[in-house]
Amino acid sequence: MQREDLNFYLQYAALSDLQNLSAKLDSKIEVIQAPTAQTLLLPIKDPISQGEFYGGEVLVTTTLVRLERGGKHSDGFAMVLDDNEEYSYHIALLDAYVGFGEQDALSQAIFALTKEAKEAKQKAQEEQNQKIDSTRVQFEIM
């Protein structure tokens, strides 16, 4: 598990778990960009012409924070799907903490939660894929 995985998988964790980990931070918090809902254009590649076009917009919430401790600082960023300020803020805090590069109990807990969220997401995706596959038309037997 790497720092880059935090942003994607932690948005599938329970908010209470994120809040509990954020409460353990022993750093000064500076909010550089408060949680902000915005839209992003979704680029799509045309498989025939290989050209790109924008297929629509996606609503995201972004946050940028800075943690300071011991004369060092670390910036944290989060971009989560939908209008979800709480998730974005707490994920940005945890991202900034991991940015210090320490291998302490809190960092290990953050990565453990990320791993749990990843496994839960994958399991949910597999279950959904099985439901979809069961409805697939099999033209060979028609």
PDB file of C-alpha atoms in Angstrom:
ATOM      1  CA  MET A   1       0.000   0.000   0.000  1.00  0.00           C
ATOM      2  CA  GLN A   2       1.356   3.424  -0.953  1.00  0.00           C
ATOM      3  CA  ARG A   3       0.457   7.001  -0.101  1.00  0.00           C
ATOM      4  CA  GLU A   4      -1.135   7.386  -3.544  1.00  0.00           C
ATOM      5  CA  ASP A   5      -3.695   4.713  -2.614  1.00  0.00           C
ATOM      6  CA  LEU A   6      -5.046   6.638   0.374  1.00  0.00           C
ATOM      7  CA  ASN A   7      -7.125   9.114  -1.592  1.00  0.00           C
ATOM      8  CA  PHE A   8      -8.962   6.488  -3.619  1.00  0.00           C
ATOM      9  CA  TYR A   9      -9.615   3.802  -1.034  1.00  0.00           C
ATOM     10  CA  LEU A  10     -10.214   5.821   2.135  1.00  0.00           C
ATOM     11  CA  GLN A  11     -13.365   7.340   0.653  1.00  0.00           C
ATOM     12  CA  TYR A  12     -14.857   3.843   1.018  1.00  0.00           C
ATOM     13  CA  ALA A  13     -13.961   3.615   4.723  1.00  0.00           C
ATOM     14  CA  ALA A  14     -16.378   4.511   7.509  1.00  0.00           C
ATOM     15  CA  LEU A  15     -16.351   8.226   8.303  1.00  0.00           C
ATOM     16  CA  SER A  16     -16.120   7.466  12.028  1.00  0.00           C
ATOM     17  CA  ASP A  17     -12.870   5.550  11.429  1.00  0.00           C
ATOM     18  CA  LEU A  18     -11.407   8.520   9.542  1.00  0.00           C
ATOM     19  CA  GLN A  19     -12.476  10.902  12.292  1.00  0.00           C
ATOM     20  CA  ASN A  20     -10.952   8.685  14.991  1.00  0.00           C
ATOM     21  CA  LEU A  21      -7.591   8.593  13.209  1.00  0.00           C
ATOM     22  CA  SER A  22      -7.662  12.344  12.521  1.00  0.00           C
ATOM     23  CA  ALA A  23      -8.307  13.014  16.209  1.00  0.00           C
ATOM     24  CA  LYS A  24      -4.978  11.347  17.033  1.00  0.00           C
ATOM     25  CA  LEU A  25      -2.931  13.869  15.028  1.00  0.00           C
ATOM     26  CA  ASP A  26      -0.486  15.787  17.199  1.00  0.00           C
ATOM     27  CA  SER A  27       0.273  18.455  14.633  1.00  0.00           C
ATOM     28  CA  LYS A  28      -0.743  22.032  13.969  1.00  0.00           C
ATOM     29  CA  ILE A  29      -3.330  22.035  11.177  1.00  0.00           C
ATOM     30  CA  GLU A  30      -3.485  24.754   8.547  1.00  0.00           C
ATOM     31  CA  VAL A  31      -6.295  24.566   6.007  1.00  0.00           C
ATOM     32  CA  ILE A  32      -4.900  25.864   2.725  1.00  0.00           C
ATOM     33  CA  GLN A  33      -8.047  25.120   0.721  1.00  0.00           C
ATOM     34  CA  ALA A  34     -11.199  24.322   2.660  1.00  0.00           C
ATOM     35  CA  PRO A  35     -13.324  21.457   1.324  1.00  0.00           C
ATOM     36  CA  THR A  36     -14.696  22.711  -1.977  1.00  0.00           C
ATOM     37  CA  ALA A  37     -17.240  21.010  -4.232  1.00  0.00           C
ATOM     38  CA  GLN A  38     -16.454  21.409  -7.903  1.00  0.00           C
ATOM     39  CA  THR A  39     -16.939  19.673 -11.202  1.00  0.00           C
ATOM     40  CA  LEU A  40     -14.314  18.075 -13.411  1.00  0.00           C
ATOM     41  CA  LEU A  41     -14.679  17.316 -17.073  1.00  0.00           C
ATOM     42  CA  LEU A  42     -14.500  13.573 -17.714  1.00  0.00           C
ATOM     43  CA  PRO A  43     -12.308  12.829 -20.754  1.00  0.00           C
ATOM     44  CA  ILE A  44     -13.245   9.795 -22.840  1.00  0.00           C
ATOM     45  CA  LYS A  45     -11.206   8.223 -25.612  1.00  0.00           C
ATOM     46  CA  ASP A  46     -13.115   7.180 -28.717  1.00  0.00           C
ATOM     47  CA  PRO A  47     -12.004   3.600 -29.499  1.00  0.00           C
ATOM     48  CA  ILE A  48     -12.600   4.023 -33.225  1.00  0.00           C
ATOM     49  CA  SER A  49     -11.062   7.389 -34.077  1.00  0.00           C
ATOM     50  CA  GLN A  50      -8.703   7.388 -31.058  1.00  0.00           C
ATOM     51  CA  GLY A  51      -9.787  10.975 -30.475  1.00  0.00           C
ATOM     52  CA  GLU A  52     -10.756  12.348 -27.085  1.00  0.00           C
ATOM     53  CA  PHE A  53     -13.876  14.175 -26.047  1.00  0.00           C
ATOM     54  CA  TYR A  54     -15.517  15.144 -22.784  1.00  0.00           C
ATOM     55  CA  GLY A  55     -18.326  12.803 -21.822  1.00  0.00           C
ATOM     56  CA  GLY A  56     -19.682  14.890 -18.994  1.00  0.00           C
ATOM     57  CA  GLU A  57     -18.828  16.274 -15.610  1.00  0.00           C
ATOM     58  CA  VAL A  58     -18.043  14.598 -12.306  1.00  0.00           C
ATOM     59  CA  LEU A  59     -18.800  16.217  -8.959  1.00  0.00           C
ATOM     60  CA  VAL A  60     -15.839  16.059  -6.552  1.00  0.00           C
ATOM     61  CA  THR A  61     -14.827  17.667  -3.271  1.00  0.00           C
ATOM     62  CA  THR A  62     -11.201  18.714  -2.814  1.00  0.00           C
ATOM     63  CA  THR A  63      -9.242  19.811   0.239  1.00  0.00           C
ATOM     64  CA  LEU A  64      -5.655  20.927   0.775  1.00  0.00           C
ATOM     65  CA  VAL A  65      -4.147  21.056   4.280  1.00  0.00           C
ATOM     66  CA  ARG A  66      -0.729  21.487   5.870  1.00  0.00           C
ATOM     67  CA  LEU A  67       0.419  19.828   9.076  1.00  0.00           C
ATOM     68  CA  GLU A  68       3.310  21.267  11.062  1.00  0.00           C
ATOM     69  CA  ARG A  69       5.253  19.543  13.818  1.00  0.00           C
ATOM     70  CA  GLY A  70       8.807  19.609  15.016  1.00  0.00           C
ATOM     71  CA  GLY A  71       9.768  22.352  12.573  1.00  0.00           C
ATOM     72  CA  LYS A  72       8.709  20.261   9.584  1.00  0.00           C
ATOM     73  CA  HIS A  73       5.572  20.502   7.496  1.00  0.00           C
ATOM     74  CA  SER A  74       3.711  18.161   5.199  1.00  0.00           C
ATOM     75  CA  ASP A  75       0.928  18.957   2.756  1.00  0.00           C
ATOM     76  CA  GLY A  76      -2.061  16.697   2.290  1.00  0.00           C
ATOM     77  CA  PHE A  77      -4.569  16.611  -0.536  1.00  0.00           C
ATOM     78  CA  ALA A  78      -7.849  14.802  -1.042  1.00  0.00           C
ATOM     79  CA  MET A  79     -10.289  14.572  -3.916  1.00  0.00           C
ATOM     80  CA  VAL A  80     -13.369  12.479  -3.260  1.00  0.00           C
ATOM     81  CA  LEU A  81     -16.398  11.749  -5.365  1.00  0.00           C
ATOM     82  CA  ASP A  82     -19.564  13.726  -4.698  1.00  0.00           C
ATOM     83  CA  ASP A  83     -20.190  16.619  -2.350  1.00  0.00           C
ATOM     84  CA  ASN A  84     -18.607  15.210   0.788  1.00  0.00           C
ATOM     85  CA  GLU A  85     -16.678  17.762   2.821  1.00  0.00           C
ATOM     86  CA  GLU A  86     -16.087  15.535   5.857  1.00  0.00           C
ATOM     87  CA  TYR A  87     -14.458  12.728   3.902  1.00  0.00           C
ATOM     88  CA  SER A  88     -12.329  15.125   1.897  1.00  0.00           C
ATOM     89  CA  TYR A  89     -11.090  16.987   4.969  1.00  0.00           C
ATOM     90  CA  HIS A  90     -10.190  13.904   7.005  1.00  0.00           C
ATOM     91  CA  ILE A  91      -8.530  12.114   4.096  1.00  0.00           C
ATOM     92  CA  ALA A  92      -6.419  15.224   3.408  1.00  0.00           C
ATOM     93  CA  LEU A  93      -5.326  15.275   7.070  1.00  0.00           C
ATOM     94  CA  LEU A  94      -4.338  11.608   6.980  1.00  0.00           C
ATOM     95  CA  ASP A  95      -2.541  12.108   3.661  1.00  0.00           C
ATOM     96  CA  ALA A  96      -0.527  14.960   5.156  1.00  0.00           C
ATOM     97  CA  TYR A  97       0.402  12.859   8.182  1.00  0.00           C
ATOM     98  CA  VAL A  98       1.626  10.012   6.001  1.00  0.00           C
ATOM     99  CA  GLY A  99       3.665  12.617   4.115  1.00  0.00           C
ATOM    100  CA  PHE A 100       5.952  12.989   7.139  1.00  0.00           C
ATOM    101  CA  GLY A 101       7.267   9.537   6.248  1.00  0.00           C
ATOM    102  CA  GLU A 102       7.213   8.162   9.765  1.00  0.00           C
ATOM    103  CA  GLN A 103       6.591   4.478  10.421  1.00  0.00           C
ATOM    104  CA  ASP A 104       4.768   4.914  13.731  1.00  0.00           C
ATOM    105  CA  ALA A 105       1.573   3.321  15.041  1.00  0.00           C
ATOM    106  CA  LEU A 106      -0.665   6.022  13.545  1.00  0.00           C
ATOM    107  CA  SER A 107       0.811   5.608  10.058  1.00  0.00           C
ATOM    108  CA  GLN A 108       0.369   1.857  10.351  1.00  0.00           C
ATOM    109  CA  ALA A 109      -3.257   2.351  11.441  1.00  0.00           C
ATOM    110  CA  ILE A 110      -3.889   4.631   8.439  1.00  0.00           C
ATOM    111  CA  PHE A 111      -2.498   2.053   6.032  1.00  0.00           C
ATOM    112  CA  ALA A 112      -4.390  -0.761   7.784  1.00  0.00           C
ATOM    113  CA  LEU A 113      -7.654   1.161   7.358  1.00  0.00           C
ATOM    114  CA  THR A 114      -6.768   1.799   3.708  1.00  0.00           C
ATOM    115  CA  LYS A 115      -6.175  -1.923   3.191  1.00  0.00           C
ATOM    116  CA  GLU A 116      -9.508  -2.782   4.847  1.00  0.00           C
ATOM    117  CA  ALA A 117     -11.333  -0.254   2.681  1.00  0.00           C
ATOM    118  CA  LYS A 118      -9.624  -1.599  -0.445  1.00  0.00           C
ATOM    119  CA  GLU A 119     -10.627  -5.173   0.371  1.00  0.00           C
ATOM    120  CA  ALA A 120     -14.220  -4.134   1.135  1.00  0.00           C
ATOM    121  CA  LYS A 121     -14.430  -2.210  -2.147  1.00  0.00           C
ATOM    122  CA  GLN A 122     -13.043  -5.137  -4.124  1.00  0.00           C
ATOM    123  CA  LYS A 123     -15.471  -7.552  -2.477  1.00  0.00           C
ATOM    124  CA  ALA A 124     -18.427  -5.263  -3.212  1.00  0.00           C
ATOM    125  CA  GLN A 125     -17.238  -4.906  -6.820  1.00  0.00           C
ATOM    126  CA  GLU A 126     -16.960  -8.682  -7.212  1.00  0.00           C
ATOM    127  CA  GLU A 127     -20.479  -9.176  -5.849  1.00  0.00           C
ATOM    128  CA  GLN A 128     -21.823  -6.555  -8.222  1.00  0.00           C
ATOM    129  CA  ASN A 129     -19.969  -8.155 -11.142  1.00  0.00           C
ATOM    130  CA  GLN A 130     -21.502 -11.541 -10.296  1.00  0.00           C
ATOM    131  CA  LYS A 131     -24.993 -10.038 -10.303  1.00  0.00           C
ATOM    132  CA  ILE A 132     -24.348  -8.375 -13.641  1.00  0.00           C
ATOM    133  CA  ASP A 133     -22.790 -11.515 -15.135  1.00  0.00           C
ATOM    134  CA  SER A 134     -25.854 -13.555 -14.172  1.00  0.00           C
ATOM    135  CA  THR A 135     -28.014 -11.325 -16.398  1.00  0.00           C
ATOM    136  CA  ARG A 136     -25.725 -11.496 -19.423  1.00  0.00           C
ATOM    137  CA  VAL A 137     -27.320 -12.886 -22.549  1.00  0.00           C
ATOM    138  CA  GLN A 138     -25.491 -15.911 -23.935  1.00  0.00           C
ATOM    139  CA  PHE A 139     -25.992 -15.797 -27.670  1.00  0.00           C
ATOM    140  CA  GLU A 140     -24.249 -19.145 -28.216  1.00  0.00           C
ATOM    141  CA  ILE A 141     -27.150 -21.075 -26.726  1.00  0.00           C
ATOM    142  CA  MET A 142     -29.927 -19.108 -28.426  1.00  0.00           C
TER     143      MET A 142
END
